[in-house]
JSON list of C-alpha atoms in Angstrom, two decimals:
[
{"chain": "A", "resi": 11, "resn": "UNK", "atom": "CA", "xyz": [85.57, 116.76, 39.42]},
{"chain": "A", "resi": 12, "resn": "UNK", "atom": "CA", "xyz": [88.16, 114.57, 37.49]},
{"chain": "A", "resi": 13, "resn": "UNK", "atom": "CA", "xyz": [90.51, 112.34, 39.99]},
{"chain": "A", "resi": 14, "resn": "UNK", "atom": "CA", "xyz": [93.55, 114.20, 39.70]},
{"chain": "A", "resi": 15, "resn": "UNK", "atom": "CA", "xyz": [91.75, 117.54, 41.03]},
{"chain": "A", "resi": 16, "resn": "UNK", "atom": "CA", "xyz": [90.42, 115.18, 43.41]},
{"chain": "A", "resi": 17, "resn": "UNK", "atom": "CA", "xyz": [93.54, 113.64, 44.67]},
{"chain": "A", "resi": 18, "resn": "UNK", "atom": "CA", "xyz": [95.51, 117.19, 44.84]},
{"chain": "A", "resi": 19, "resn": "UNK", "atom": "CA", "xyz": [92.26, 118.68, 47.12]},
{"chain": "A", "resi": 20, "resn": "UNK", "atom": "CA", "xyz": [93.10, 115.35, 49.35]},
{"chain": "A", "resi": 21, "resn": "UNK", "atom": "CA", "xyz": [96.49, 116.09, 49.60]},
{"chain": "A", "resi": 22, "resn": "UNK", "atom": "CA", "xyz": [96.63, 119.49, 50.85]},
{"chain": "A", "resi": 23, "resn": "UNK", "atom": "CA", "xyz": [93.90, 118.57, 53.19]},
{"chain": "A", "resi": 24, "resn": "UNK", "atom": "CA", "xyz": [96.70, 116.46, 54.55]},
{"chain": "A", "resi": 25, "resn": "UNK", "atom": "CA", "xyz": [99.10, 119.08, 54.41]},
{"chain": "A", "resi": 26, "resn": "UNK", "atom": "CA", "xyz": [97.00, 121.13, 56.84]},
{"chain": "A", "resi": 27, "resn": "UNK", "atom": "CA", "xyz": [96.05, 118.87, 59.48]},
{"chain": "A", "resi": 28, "resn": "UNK", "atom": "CA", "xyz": [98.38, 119.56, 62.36]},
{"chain": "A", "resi": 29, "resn": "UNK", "atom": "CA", "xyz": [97.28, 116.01, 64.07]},
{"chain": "A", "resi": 30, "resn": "UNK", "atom": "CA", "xyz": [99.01, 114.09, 61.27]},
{"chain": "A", "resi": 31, "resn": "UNK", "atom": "CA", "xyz": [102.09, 116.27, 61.62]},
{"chain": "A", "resi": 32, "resn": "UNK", "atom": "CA", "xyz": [101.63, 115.95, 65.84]},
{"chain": "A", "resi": 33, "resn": "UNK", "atom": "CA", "xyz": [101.68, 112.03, 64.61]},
{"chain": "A", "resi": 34, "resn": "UNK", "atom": "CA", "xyz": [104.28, 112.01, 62.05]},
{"chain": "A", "resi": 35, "resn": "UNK", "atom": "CA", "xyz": [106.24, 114.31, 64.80]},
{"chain": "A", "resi": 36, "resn": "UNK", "atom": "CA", "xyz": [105.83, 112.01, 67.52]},
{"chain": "A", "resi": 37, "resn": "UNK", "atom": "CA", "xyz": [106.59, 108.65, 65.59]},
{"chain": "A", "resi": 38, "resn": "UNK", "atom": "CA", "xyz": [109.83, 110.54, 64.57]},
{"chain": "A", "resi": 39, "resn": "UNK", "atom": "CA", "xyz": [110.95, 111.30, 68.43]},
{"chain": "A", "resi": 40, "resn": "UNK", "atom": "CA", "xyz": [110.38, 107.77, 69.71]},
{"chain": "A", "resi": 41, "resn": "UNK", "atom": "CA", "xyz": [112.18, 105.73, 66.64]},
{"chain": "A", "resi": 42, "resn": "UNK", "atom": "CA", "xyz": [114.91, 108.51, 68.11]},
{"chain": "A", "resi": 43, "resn": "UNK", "atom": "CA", "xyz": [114.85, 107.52, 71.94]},
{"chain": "A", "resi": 44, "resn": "UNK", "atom": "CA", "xyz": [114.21, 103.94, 71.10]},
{"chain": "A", "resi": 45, "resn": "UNK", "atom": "CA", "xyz": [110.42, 103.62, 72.23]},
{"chain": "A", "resi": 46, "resn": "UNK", "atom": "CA", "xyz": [109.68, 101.49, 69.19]},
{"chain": "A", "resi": 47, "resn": "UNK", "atom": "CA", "xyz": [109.20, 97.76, 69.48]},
{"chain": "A", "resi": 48, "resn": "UNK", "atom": "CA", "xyz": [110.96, 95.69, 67.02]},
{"chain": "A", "resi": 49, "resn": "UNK", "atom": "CA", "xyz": [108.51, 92.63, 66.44]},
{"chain": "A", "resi": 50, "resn": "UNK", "atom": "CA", "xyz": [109.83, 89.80, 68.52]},
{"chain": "A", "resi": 51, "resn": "UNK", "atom": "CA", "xyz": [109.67, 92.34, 71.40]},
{"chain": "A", "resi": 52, "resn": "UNK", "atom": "CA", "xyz": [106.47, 93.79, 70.53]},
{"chain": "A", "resi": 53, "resn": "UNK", "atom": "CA", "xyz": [105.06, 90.27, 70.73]},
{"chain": "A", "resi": 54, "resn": "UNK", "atom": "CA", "xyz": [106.89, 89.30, 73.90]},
{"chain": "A", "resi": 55, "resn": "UNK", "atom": "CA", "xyz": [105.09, 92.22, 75.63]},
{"chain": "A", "resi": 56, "resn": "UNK", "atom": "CA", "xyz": [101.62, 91.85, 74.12]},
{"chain": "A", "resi": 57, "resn": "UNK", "atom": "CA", "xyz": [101.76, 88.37, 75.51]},
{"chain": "A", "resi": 58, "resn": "UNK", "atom": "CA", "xyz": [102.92, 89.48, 79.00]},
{"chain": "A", "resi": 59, "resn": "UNK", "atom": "CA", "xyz": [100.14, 91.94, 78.58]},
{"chain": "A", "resi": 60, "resn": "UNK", "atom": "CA", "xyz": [97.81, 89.17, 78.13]},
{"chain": "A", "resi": 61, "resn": "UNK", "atom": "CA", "xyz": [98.94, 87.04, 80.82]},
{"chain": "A", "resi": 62, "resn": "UNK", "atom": "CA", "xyz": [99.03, 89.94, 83.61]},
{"chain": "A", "resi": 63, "resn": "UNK", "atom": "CA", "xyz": [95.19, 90.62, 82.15]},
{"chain": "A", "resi": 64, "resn": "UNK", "atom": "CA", "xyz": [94.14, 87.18, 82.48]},
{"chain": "A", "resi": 65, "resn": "UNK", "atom": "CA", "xyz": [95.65, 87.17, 85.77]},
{"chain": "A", "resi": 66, "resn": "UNK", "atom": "CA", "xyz": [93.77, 90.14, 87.09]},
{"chain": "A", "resi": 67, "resn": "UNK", "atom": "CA", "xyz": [96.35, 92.50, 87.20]},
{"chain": "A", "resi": 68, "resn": "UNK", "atom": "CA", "xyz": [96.55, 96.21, 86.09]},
{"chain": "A", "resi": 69, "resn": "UNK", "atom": "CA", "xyz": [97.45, 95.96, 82.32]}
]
């Protein structure tokens, strides 16, 4: 199979699987409502994460 046959076979694969497109969907609504940590705040909660963890608390 040459790579171009190869490469169009991958892409419809991808074209079919409805978890990438529940993924893609879901990535979509929460950059829309906000639920998508910009990195300074993505790092100040992993850290909080890591202190309530080392603390014993429920992560």
């Amino acid at each position: 199979m040459n790579a171009d046959r190869e490469e169009l076979e991958q892409t419809a694969s991808l074209a079919e699987d409805a978890d990438l497109f529940r993924q893609a969907q879901q990535s979509r609504e929460d950059r829309e409502y906000g639920r998508i940590y910009g990195k300074e705040a993505g790092l100040e909660f992993l850290h909080t994460k890591i202190k309530e963890f080392k603390h014993g608390q429920n992560v």
